[in-house]
GROMACS .gro file of C-alpha atoms in nm:
model
  472
    1MET     CA    1   0.000   0.000   0.000
    2ARG     CA    2   0.140   0.338  -0.098
    3VAL     CA    3   0.065   0.639   0.118
    4ILE     CA    4   0.129   0.991  -0.012
    5ILE     CA    5   0.177   1.259   0.252
    6ALA     CA    6   0.159   1.625   0.155
    7GLY     CA    7   0.350   1.828   0.412
    8ALA     CA    8   0.694   1.724   0.537
    9GLY     CA    9   0.682   1.917   0.863
   10GLU     CA   10   0.709   1.750   1.200
   11ILE     CA   11   0.360   1.596   1.170
   12GLY     CA   12   0.408   1.468   0.816
   13ARG     CA   13   0.749   1.324   0.903
   14GLY     CA   14   0.605   1.163   1.217
   15VAL     CA   15   0.334   0.987   1.018
   16ALA     CA   16   0.586   0.883   0.753
   17ALA     CA   17   0.826   0.739   1.013
   18ALA     CA   18   0.547   0.533   1.174
   19LEU     CA   19   0.435   0.396   0.837
   20ARG     CA   20   0.789   0.308   0.735
   21GLN     CA   21   0.819   0.105   1.057
   22GLU     CA   22   0.520  -0.089   0.927
   23SER     CA   23   0.713  -0.145   0.599
   24ARG     CA   24   0.465   0.062   0.400
   25SER     CA   25   0.564   0.252   0.087
   26VAL     CA   26   0.555   0.629   0.154
   27ALA     CA   27   0.599   0.939  -0.061
   28LEU     CA   28   0.644   1.285   0.097
   29ILE     CA   29   0.562   1.608  -0.089
   30ASP     CA   30   0.665   1.955   0.029
   31PRO     CA   31   0.754   2.280  -0.153
   32ASN     CA   32   1.019   2.365   0.109
   33PRO     CA   33   1.362   2.219   0.017
   34THR     CA   34   1.468   2.238   0.383
   35ALA     CA   35   1.177   2.016   0.488
   36ILE     CA   36   1.269   1.769   0.216
   37ILE     CA   37   1.632   1.762   0.331
   38GLU     CA   38   1.521   1.699   0.691
   39SER     CA   39   1.317   1.400   0.566
   40GLN     CA   40   1.605   1.220   0.395
   41SER     CA   41   1.662   0.977   0.681
   42LEU     CA   42   1.310   0.834   0.649
   43ASP     CA   43   1.374   0.615   0.342
   44CYS     CA   44   1.074   0.766   0.161
   45LEU     CA   45   1.023   0.892  -0.192
   46LEU     CA   46   1.077   1.269  -0.154
   47ILE     CA   47   0.915   1.518  -0.391
   48THR     CA   48   0.986   1.891  -0.386
   49GLY     CA   49   0.654   2.033  -0.500
   50SER     CA   50   0.300   2.132  -0.413
   51ALA     CA   51   0.007   1.921  -0.296
   52LEU     CA   52  -0.195   2.103  -0.563
   53SER     CA   53   0.044   2.015  -0.844
   54ARG     CA   54  -0.058   1.738  -1.084
   55GLU     CA   55   0.311   1.680  -1.167
   56SER     CA   56   0.398   1.632  -0.798
   57LEU     CA   57   0.119   1.379  -0.744
   58LEU     CA   58   0.220   1.185  -1.056
   59ARG     CA   59   0.584   1.175  -0.946
   60ALA     CA   60   0.467   1.053  -0.603
   61GLY     CA   61   0.285   0.760  -0.767
   62ILE     CA   62  -0.077   0.867  -0.725
   63SER     CA   63  -0.202   0.588  -0.952
   64ASP     CA   64  -0.064   0.326  -0.708
   65ALA     CA   65  -0.171   0.508  -0.391
   66GLU     CA   66  -0.440   0.389  -0.153
   67ILE     CA   67  -0.423   0.684   0.087
   68VAL     CA   68  -0.334   1.051   0.052
   69VAL     CA   69  -0.276   1.249   0.373
   70LEU     CA   70  -0.295   1.629   0.349
   71ALA     CA   71  -0.086   1.749   0.645
   72THR     CA   72   0.030   2.096   0.541
   73ASN     CA   73   0.003   2.395   0.775
   74ASP     CA   74  -0.287   2.541   0.575
   75ASP     CA   75  -0.638   2.403   0.641
   76GLU     CA   76  -0.781   2.527   0.311
   77THR     CA   77  -0.498   2.363   0.114
   78ASN     CA   78  -0.559   2.037   0.297
   79LEU     CA   79  -0.931   2.035   0.216
   80LEU     CA   80  -0.881   2.141  -0.145
   81GLY     CA   81  -0.597   1.891  -0.181
   82CYS     CA   82  -0.831   1.600  -0.102
   83ALA     CA   83  -1.055   1.688  -0.398
   84PHE     CA   84  -0.756   1.748  -0.627
   85ALA     CA   85  -0.589   1.419  -0.532
   86LYS     CA   86  -0.909   1.229  -0.610
   87LYS     CA   87  -0.943   1.407  -0.945
   88VAL     CA   88  -0.587   1.319  -1.051
   89PHE     CA   89  -0.625   0.963  -0.923
   90GLY     CA   90  -0.951   0.919  -1.116
   91GLU     CA   91  -0.787   1.047  -1.435
   92GLN     CA   92  -0.500   0.802  -1.402
   93VAL     CA   93  -0.690   0.482  -1.319
   94GLY     CA   94  -1.021   0.550  -1.498
   95ASP     CA   95  -1.218   0.559  -1.173
   96ARG     CA   96  -1.454   0.857  -1.201
   97ARG     CA   97  -1.562   0.836  -0.837
   98SER     CA   98  -1.207   0.769  -0.712
   99SER     CA   99  -1.345   0.496  -0.485
  100GLY     CA  100  -1.004   0.330  -0.463
  101LEU     CA  101  -0.841   0.628  -0.292
  102THR     CA  102  -0.889   0.741   0.069
  103THR     CA  103  -0.811   1.104   0.151
  104ILE     CA  104  -0.738   1.243   0.498
  105ALA     CA  105  -0.723   1.615   0.580
  106LYS     CA  106  -0.552   1.755   0.890
  107ILE     CA  107  -0.732   2.059   1.031
  108ARG     CA  108  -0.571   2.301   1.277
  109ASP     CA  109  -0.869   2.533   1.338
  110PRO     CA  110  -1.148   2.346   1.520
  111THR     CA  111  -1.401   2.622   1.444
  112LEU     CA  112  -1.403   2.498   1.083
  113LEU     CA  113  -1.579   2.184   1.208
  114ASP     CA  114  -1.864   2.377   1.369
  115PRO     CA  115  -2.185   2.342   1.163
  116SER     CA  116  -2.300   2.697   1.251
  117LYS     CA  117  -1.981   2.902   1.291
  118GLY     CA  118  -1.771   2.698   1.049
  119ALA     CA  119  -1.832   2.470   0.752
  120GLY     CA  120  -1.893   2.133   0.914
  121PRO     CA  121  -1.952   1.851   0.863
  122LEU     CA  122  -1.656   1.884   0.627
  123GLU     CA  123  -1.678   1.525   0.501
  124ASN     CA  124  -2.018   1.605   0.347
  125TRP     CA  125  -1.875   1.836   0.081
  126SER     CA  126  -1.494   1.845   0.080
  127ARG     CA  127  -1.418   1.499  -0.064
  128ALA     CA  128  -1.208   1.431   0.246
  129ASP     CA  129  -1.294   1.081   0.368
  130HIS     CA  130  -1.156   1.162   0.712
  131VAL     CA  131  -1.100   1.501   0.876
  132VAL     CA  132  -0.854   1.500   1.166
  133CYS     CA  133  -0.860   1.782   1.421
  134ALA     CA  134  -0.689   1.667   1.740
  135SER     CA  135  -0.787   1.960   1.967
  136ASP     CA  136  -1.023   1.759   2.188
  137GLU     CA  137  -0.780   1.467   2.214
  138ILE     CA  138  -0.498   1.704   2.316
  139VAL     CA  139  -0.707   1.862   2.593
  140GLU     CA  140  -0.837   1.524   2.711
  141GLN     CA  141  -0.486   1.379   2.734
  142LEU     CA  142  -0.346   1.679   2.920
  143ALA     CA  143  -0.634   1.688   3.170
  144ALA     CA  144  -0.606   1.313   3.237
  145GLY     CA  145  -0.233   1.344   3.292
  146LEU     CA  146  -0.282   1.614   3.554
  147LEU     CA  147  -0.493   1.374   3.760
  148ALA     CA  148  -0.177   1.173   3.832
  149PRO     CA  149   0.130   1.385   3.752
  150SER     CA  150   0.373   1.129   3.896
  151ILE     CA  151   0.285   0.877   3.624
  152ASP     CA  152   0.531   0.925   3.336
  153GLU     CA  153   0.281   0.890   3.049
  154ILE     CA  154  -0.098   0.866   3.040
  155LEU     CA  155  -0.251   0.782   2.702
  156PRO     CA  156  -0.613   0.733   2.593
  157MET     CA  157  -0.691   0.378   2.492
  158GLY     CA  158  -1.051   0.426   2.386
  159GLY     CA  159  -1.381   0.453   2.569
  160THR     CA  160  -1.315   0.511   2.938
  161SER     CA  161  -0.988   0.315   2.936
  162TRP     CA  162  -0.632   0.445   2.963
  163ILE     CA  163  -0.273   0.329   2.928
  164ALA     CA  164  -0.051   0.441   3.216
  165VAL     CA  165   0.325   0.404   3.172
  166SER     CA  166   0.568   0.460   3.458
  167GLU     CA  167   0.911   0.363   3.585
  168VAL     CA  168   0.945   0.140   3.892
  169THR     CA  169   1.115   0.324   4.178
  170ASP     CA  170   1.300   0.173   4.472
  171ASN     CA  171   0.990   0.234   4.691
  172SER     CA  172   0.763   0.017   4.474
  173PRO     CA  173   0.586  -0.268   4.657
  174LEU     CA  174   0.577  -0.457   4.324
  175ILE     CA  175   0.952  -0.529   4.321
  176GLY     CA  176   1.013  -0.904   4.321
  177THR     CA  177   0.658  -0.984   4.204
  178LYS     CA  178   0.576  -1.149   3.871
  179THR     CA  179   0.394  -0.916   3.630
  180GLY     CA  180   0.108  -1.163   3.591
  181GLN     CA  181   0.048  -1.186   3.966
  182VAL     CA  182   0.018  -0.812   4.040
  183GLY     CA  183  -0.364  -0.807   4.028
  184GLU     CA  184  -0.387  -1.114   4.253
  185ILE     CA  185  -0.148  -0.995   4.524
  186PHE     CA  186  -0.230  -0.622   4.521
  187VAL     CA  187  -0.607  -0.575   4.500
  188GLY     CA  188  -0.721  -0.281   4.287
  189ILE     CA  189  -0.402  -0.237   4.084
  190PRO     CA  190  -0.466  -0.264   3.707
  191SER     CA  191  -0.294  -0.538   3.510
  192ILE     CA  192   0.047  -0.495   3.344
  193TYR     CA  193   0.059  -0.577   2.973
  194ALA     CA  194   0.397  -0.445   2.857
  195ILE     CA  195   0.739  -0.409   3.014
  196ARG     CA  196   1.060  -0.235   2.913
  197ASN     CA  197   1.400  -0.310   3.062
  198PRO     CA  198   1.671  -0.040   3.056
  199GLY     CA  199   1.827  -0.013   2.712
  200GLU     CA  200   1.544  -0.201   2.537
  201LYS     CA  201   1.243  -0.091   2.331
  202GLY     CA  202   0.977  -0.280   2.526
  203ASN     CA  203   0.797  -0.613   2.498
  204ILE     CA  204   0.448  -0.751   2.547
  205SER     CA  205   0.438  -0.897   2.898
  206THR     CA  206   0.418  -1.275   2.931
  207GLY     CA  207   0.321  -1.252   3.298
  208ASP     CA  208   0.639  -1.430   3.412
  209GLU     CA  209   0.875  -1.128   3.430
  210ILE     CA  210   1.005  -1.040   3.777
  211ILE     CA  211   0.947  -0.670   3.842
  212GLN     CA  212   1.267  -0.479   3.924
  213GLU     CA  213   1.362  -0.120   3.998
  214GLY     CA  214   1.424   0.086   3.684
  215GLN     CA  215   1.188  -0.110   3.460
  216ILE     CA  216   0.909   0.073   3.277
  217LEU     CA  217   0.565  -0.084   3.307
  218ALA     CA  218   0.251  -0.026   3.099
  219PHE     CA  219  -0.070  -0.066   3.298
  220VAL     CA  220  -0.416  -0.080   3.140
  221SER     CA  221  -0.669   0.109   3.350
  222ARG     CA  222  -1.045   0.082   3.307
  223SER     CA  223  -1.097   0.440   3.431
  224THR     CA  224  -0.907   0.742   3.563
  225GLU     CA  225  -1.015   0.640   3.915
  226GLN     CA  226  -0.744   0.373   3.913
  227PHE     CA  227  -0.459   0.622   3.862
  228PRO     CA  228  -0.384   0.659   4.238
  229GLN     CA  229  -0.336   0.282   4.271
  230ILE     CA  230  -0.090   0.284   3.981
  231THR     CA  231   0.100   0.578   4.134
  232ARG     CA  232   0.141   0.392   4.465
  233ALA     CA  233   0.226   0.068   4.286
  234VAL     CA  234   0.537   0.215   4.122
  235GLY     CA  235   0.645   0.376   4.451
  236ARG     CA  236   0.538   0.735   4.390
  237LYS     CA  237   0.292   0.971   4.556
  238ASP     CA  238   0.053   1.242   4.439
  239GLU     CA  239  -0.165   1.471   4.644
  240ASP     CA  240  -0.535   1.385   4.632
  241PHE     CA  241  -0.707   1.567   4.348
  242PRO     CA  242  -0.929   1.841   4.502
  243GLU     CA  243  -1.304   1.828   4.444
  244ASN     CA  244  -1.338   2.196   4.346
  245ALA     CA  245  -0.997   2.273   4.205
  246GLN     CA  246  -0.863   2.624   4.154
  247VAL     CA  247  -0.725   2.628   3.799
  248ALA     CA  248  -0.504   2.887   3.627
  249ILE     CA  249  -0.477   2.869   3.249
  250PHE     CA  250  -0.227   3.082   3.060
  251GLY     CA  251  -0.364   3.148   2.713
  252ALA     CA  252  -0.716   3.205   2.576
  253SER     CA  253  -0.653   3.025   2.249
  254ASN     CA  254  -0.873   2.738   2.129
  255PHE     CA  255  -0.682   2.511   2.365
  256GLY     CA  256  -0.718   2.752   2.657
  257SER     CA  257  -1.092   2.783   2.589
  258ARG     CA  258  -1.137   2.406   2.571
  259LEU     CA  259  -0.934   2.352   2.887
  260SER     CA  260  -1.148   2.614   3.063
  261ASN     CA  261  -1.465   2.442   2.950
  262HIS     CA  262  -1.331   2.105   3.069
  263TYR     CA  263  -1.249   2.222   3.420
  264LEU     CA  264  -1.565   2.432   3.455
  265SER     CA  265  -1.768   2.121   3.369
  266LYS     CA  266  -1.593   1.944   3.660
  267GLY     CA  267  -1.698   2.214   3.908
  268SER     CA  268  -1.360   2.392   3.918
  269SER     CA  269  -1.302   2.767   3.935
  270VAL     CA  270  -1.090   2.889   3.644
  271ILE     CA  271  -0.883   3.200   3.583
  272VAL     CA  272  -0.741   3.264   3.236
  273ILE     CA  273  -0.448   3.502   3.179
  274GLU     CA  274  -0.413   3.616   2.817
  275PRO     CA  275  -0.167   3.879   2.681
  276ASP     CA  276  -0.371   3.939   2.363
  277LEU     CA  277  -0.672   4.165   2.432
  278ASP     CA  278  -0.870   4.038   2.131
  279LEU     CA  279  -0.833   3.674   2.239
  280ALA     CA  280  -0.929   3.763   2.596
  281ASN     CA  281  -1.242   3.945   2.478
  282GLU     CA  282  -1.330   3.658   2.243
  283LEU     CA  283  -1.325   3.411   2.533
  284VAL     CA  284  -1.538   3.644   2.749
  285GLY     CA  285  -1.796   3.668   2.470
  286SER     CA  286  -1.807   3.293   2.404
  287PRO     CA  287  -2.051   3.045   2.568
  288VAL     CA  288  -1.768   2.939   2.800
  289GLY     CA  289  -1.736   3.300   2.919
  290ASN     CA  290  -2.087   3.295   3.067
  291SER     CA  291  -1.978   3.089   3.367
  292LYS     CA  292  -1.965   3.271   3.701
  293ARG     CA  293  -1.666   3.051   3.796
  294LEU     CA  294  -1.453   3.189   3.511
  295ASP     CA  295  -1.237   3.502   3.528
  296VAL     CA  296  -1.049   3.623   3.220
  297ILE     CA  297  -0.758   3.860   3.280
  298HIS     CA  298  -0.581   4.057   3.008
  299GLY     CA  299  -0.218   4.075   3.118
  300ASP     CA  300   0.138   3.949   3.091
  301PRO     CA  301   0.164   3.585   3.211
  302GLN     CA  302   0.517   3.660   3.334
  303ASP     CA  303   0.425   3.970   3.535
  304GLU     CA  304   0.526   3.883   3.892
  305GLU     CA  305   0.307   4.154   4.041
  306LEU     CA  306   0.002   4.028   3.850
  307LEU     CA  307   0.067   3.666   3.948
  308SER     CA  308   0.105   3.767   4.312
  309GLU     CA  309  -0.218   3.968   4.297
  310LEU     CA  310  -0.401   3.668   4.150
  311GLY     CA  311  -0.261   3.439   4.419
  312ILE     CA  312  -0.116   3.192   4.171
  313ASP     CA  313   0.059   3.003   4.452
  314SER     CA  314  -0.280   2.907   4.599
  315HIS     CA  315  -0.400   2.735   4.282
  316ASP     CA  316  -0.421   2.356   4.247
  317ILE     CA  317  -0.347   2.344   3.873
  318ALA     CA  318  -0.162   2.571   3.632
  319VAL     CA  319  -0.158   2.502   3.257
  320ALA     CA  320   0.042   2.694   2.997
  321ALA     CA  321  -0.146   2.686   2.665
  322LEU     CA  322   0.011   2.974   2.472
  323ASP     CA  323   0.144   2.938   2.118
  324ASP     CA  324   0.510   2.977   2.220
  325ASP     CA  325   0.683   2.658   2.344
  326ASN     CA  326   0.961   2.837   2.528
  327LEU     CA  327   0.718   3.075   2.699
  328ASN     CA  328   0.502   2.780   2.806
  329ILE     CA  329   0.805   2.609   2.961
  330ALA     CA  330   0.906   2.927   3.145
  331ILE     CA  331   0.553   2.981   3.280
  332SER     CA  332   0.522   2.619   3.397
  333MET     CA  333   0.858   2.633   3.571
  334ARG     CA  334   0.757   2.953   3.750
  335ALA     CA  335   0.422   2.807   3.860
  336LYS     CA  336   0.597   2.495   3.990
  337ASP     CA  337   0.853   2.709   4.178
  338LYS     CA  338   0.564   2.896   4.341
  339GLY     CA  339   0.427   2.568   4.478
  340VAL     CA  340   0.147   2.481   4.235
  341PRO     CA  341   0.123   2.101   4.279
  342ARG     CA  342   0.003   2.021   3.927
  343THR     CA  343   0.153   2.206   3.631
  344GLY     CA  344   0.094   2.120   3.267
  345LEU     CA  345   0.188   2.267   2.933
  346LEU     CA  346   0.120   2.222   2.565
  347LEU     CA  347   0.417   2.196   2.331
  348LYS     CA  348   0.436   2.188   1.954
  349ASP     CA  349   0.788   2.043   1.934
  350ARG     CA  350   0.785   1.671   2.016
  351ALA     CA  351   1.156   1.672   2.102
  352LEU     CA  352   1.096   1.923   2.382
  353VAL     CA  353   0.867   1.681   2.568
  354GLU     CA  354   1.157   1.459   2.677
  355ALA     CA  355   1.362   1.763   2.777
  356VAL     CA  356   1.074   1.894   2.988
  357HIS     CA  357   1.041   1.555   3.158
  358ARG     CA  358   1.410   1.566   3.248
  359ILE     CA  359   1.389   1.908   3.414
  360GLY     CA  360   1.101   1.792   3.631
  361LEU     CA  361   0.792   1.965   3.492
  362THR     CA  362   0.495   1.745   3.558
  363ARG     CA  363   0.283   1.708   3.247
  364PRO     CA  364   0.393   1.816   2.899
  365VAL     CA  365   0.178   1.713   2.601
  366SER     CA  366   0.298   1.741   2.243
  367ARG     CA  367   0.025   1.876   2.019
  368ARG     CA  368   0.203   1.737   1.715
  369LEU     CA  369   0.250   1.389   1.857
  370VAL     CA  370  -0.122   1.361   1.943
  371THR     CA  371  -0.204   1.479   1.590
  372VAL     CA  372   0.029   1.217   1.441
  373THR     CA  373  -0.150   0.947   1.641
  374SER     CA  374  -0.491   1.078   1.525
  375LEU     CA  375  -0.378   1.066   1.162
  376LEU     CA  376  -0.248   0.711   1.205
  377LYS     CA  377  -0.585   0.612   1.350
  378SER     CA  378  -0.755   0.740   1.032
  379ILE     CA  379  -0.501   0.561   0.812
  380HIS     CA  380  -0.583   0.234   0.987
  381MET     CA  381  -0.961   0.279   0.961
  382ASN     CA  382  -0.991  -0.050   0.767
  383VAL     CA  383  -1.015  -0.180   1.125
  384PRO     CA  384  -1.232   0.096   1.282
  385GLY     CA  385  -1.144   0.169   1.642
  386ALA     CA  386  -0.876   0.312   1.865
  387TYR     CA  387  -0.511   0.336   1.765
  388GLN     CA  388  -0.247   0.443   2.015
  389VAL     CA  389   0.131   0.459   1.997
  390ILE     CA  390   0.317   0.424   2.328
  391PRO     CA  391   0.619   0.659   2.310
  392PRO     CA  392   0.811   0.504   2.607
  393MET     CA  393   0.774   0.165   2.433
  394PRO     CA  394   0.821   0.242   2.062
  395SER     CA  395   0.792  -0.121   1.950
  396ILE     CA  396   0.438  -0.162   2.090
  397ILE     CA  397   0.102  -0.018   1.986
  398SER     CA  398  -0.257  -0.056   2.103
  399ILE     CA  399  -0.559  -0.095   1.876
  400SER     CA  400  -0.922  -0.195   1.915
  401ALA     CA  401  -1.181  -0.361   1.693
  402GLU     CA  402  -1.545  -0.462   1.714
  403VAL     CA  403  -1.631  -0.830   1.671
  404SER     CA  404  -1.892  -0.868   1.397
  405LEU     CA  405  -2.143  -1.150   1.346
  406ASP     CA  406  -1.928  -1.338   1.093
  407HIS     CA  407  -1.596  -1.274   1.268
  408SER     CA  408  -1.384  -1.579   1.341
  409PHE     CA  409  -1.331  -1.462   1.702
  410ALA     CA  410  -1.700  -1.482   1.792
  411GLY     CA  411  -1.757  -1.764   2.040
  412LYS     CA  412  -1.386  -1.818   2.105
  413SER     CA  413  -1.207  -1.777   2.436
  414VAL     CA  414  -0.960  -1.494   2.492
  415LYS     CA  415  -0.669  -1.740   2.486
  416GLU     CA  416  -0.784  -1.887   2.153
  417ALA     CA  417  -0.817  -1.542   1.996
  418GLU     CA  418  -0.476  -1.433   2.127
  419LYS     CA  419  -0.312  -1.744   1.985
  420ALA     CA  420  -0.473  -1.684   1.645
  421ILE     CA  421  -0.340  -1.327   1.609
  422GLY     CA  422  -0.025  -1.320   1.824
  423ALA     CA  423  -0.142  -1.024   2.035
  424ARG     CA  424  -0.265  -0.970   2.393
  425ILE     CA  425  -0.630  -0.886   2.454
  426VAL     CA  426  -0.617  -0.640   2.743
  427LEU     CA  427  -0.981  -0.529   2.780
  428VAL     CA  428  -1.325  -0.609   2.639
  429ASP     CA  429  -1.612  -0.357   2.610
  430ARG     CA  430  -1.949  -0.533   2.625
  431HIS     CA  431  -2.299  -0.387   2.601
  432ASP     CA  432  -2.523  -0.470   2.896
  433GLU     CA  433  -2.902  -0.518   2.900
  434GLN     CA  434  -2.961  -0.151   2.989
  435GLY     CA  435  -2.771  -0.031   2.682
  436GLY     CA  436  -2.462   0.073   2.876
  437VAL     CA  437  -2.107  -0.049   2.824
  438GLU     CA  438  -1.931  -0.275   3.072
  439VAL     CA  439  -1.550  -0.276   3.065
  440LEU     CA  440  -1.424  -0.627   3.137
  441LYS     CA  441  -1.079  -0.764   3.213
  442PRO     CA  442  -0.984  -1.066   2.998
  443HIS     CA  443  -1.015  -1.314   3.287
  444MET     CA  444  -1.380  -1.201   3.330
  445VAL     CA  445  -1.466  -1.306   2.972
  446GLU     CA  446  -1.561  -1.669   2.910
  447THR     CA  447  -1.606  -1.629   2.536
  448ILE     CA  448  -1.589  -1.331   2.302
  449ASP     CA  449  -1.939  -1.227   2.193
  450VAL     CA  450  -2.068  -1.057   1.879
  451ASN     CA  451  -2.058  -0.674   1.918
  452ASP     CA  452  -1.783  -0.693   2.182
  453ARG     CA  453  -1.504  -0.440   2.132
  454ILE     CA  454  -1.165  -0.591   2.205
  455TYR     CA  455  -0.858  -0.384   2.295
  456LEU     CA  456  -0.519  -0.527   2.211
  457PHE     CA  457  -0.148  -0.474   2.273
  458LEU     CA  458   0.073  -0.593   1.989
  459SER     CA  459   0.417  -0.556   1.843
  460LYS     CA  460   0.429  -0.287   1.575
  461SER     CA  461   0.589  -0.539   1.338
  462ASP     CA  462   0.277  -0.760   1.367
  463LEU     CA  463   0.028  -0.485   1.282
  464LYS     CA  464  -0.041  -0.596   0.925
  465LYS     CA  465  -0.100  -0.956   1.032
  466VAL     CA  466  -0.330  -0.855   1.317
  467GLU     CA  467  -0.526  -0.611   1.100
  468ARG     CA  468  -0.586  -0.884   0.840
  469ALA     CA  469  -0.716  -1.115   1.113
  470LEU     CA  470  -0.944  -0.842   1.254
  471GLU     CA  471  -1.091  -0.764   0.911
  472ASN     CA  472  -1.228  -1.118   0.867
   0.00000   0.00000   0.00000
């Protein structure tokens, strides 16, 4: 399968690198020679040109492509590029409807998706088969991470379930225990499904590994309520999350507005500090601005006198959501120095996330990395469901799939299904009689039923094989 990616920035390169690890054929198009040069290590076909150039698409092999990803920095180009790619594809293969080509558009501005203020639903008219705007996923991941800042990485798995990845400290009560016995010996601790030893890339857990200090463990949690148990299990400690938290958000951008809405919906009191008067006024005039528990302040986020006046040191959470990575880091460091127990920040540059971890800031989230994961999810929509990379364990991914009536897994045990695909089933979502969804651990499932959604951990190298099995 050939995938053409228009846009060789950090997001486009991230998607290309992930697809090359799956041994897929990839072509990258970008008009910027510097971006093309920076992509040379990816072993892709590199084209210096425009996404709206017929010559560029032909050189990229559009007639052999199954997917075209429009990941430039311009939303309008991405939407228009989907229609143009289908037109050129149809001309080349004689398919007037271009049914053999899937197009995916990355959108930066979430207001475009709004049916009243924007132009949504975009899929209805743009010829984009999938539109990816990761704003909600970014906010959700950051907010979940701030519930348990001592856990190294918290990633959405799908539904109400989460992947929590953390290093084992010398205070961990798990040391000396087999990974498969953790749930039996320590009641309430979620199961471990992947493990990484120092210097390795990570492996699916067999259940027989002896837990040691310095290892990195991947827990699968059925809800955020299990985060405190995971924190204690690896030998760390977080303060209890307050019921009515005092939250300070630096930046009234789309992310700042969405973060405000999230915390207001949880009963928190929120103060937003924004240096741009127009953005501050826009937030005040929005539906979010109607809340009596929201204050919006126009001012310099680094003004010590202003921060002192606002009592920043008495807040439970501080999040830096401005458009400047370096400014976000500086603000988070200052809030942490002032004693704010939970500090988070949004970063564009993925490389900065590791650096921020090393200097001790609690919860950085890379906007670009979350967007890359969202694009990969759309690329793998031949098996509709969740798709999650696990950065601390780069050789392992998590996916989900629904079991249909004619699926070979229906009626089989978990062990039989795992043996057939070479992956671990870590959770099963099952509909109950009241129409709700029950999240079940594998040992609670006698046989896999039709309409169950199964969540899996697998080696990235086995993805093609597992996807073929899940499509049956």
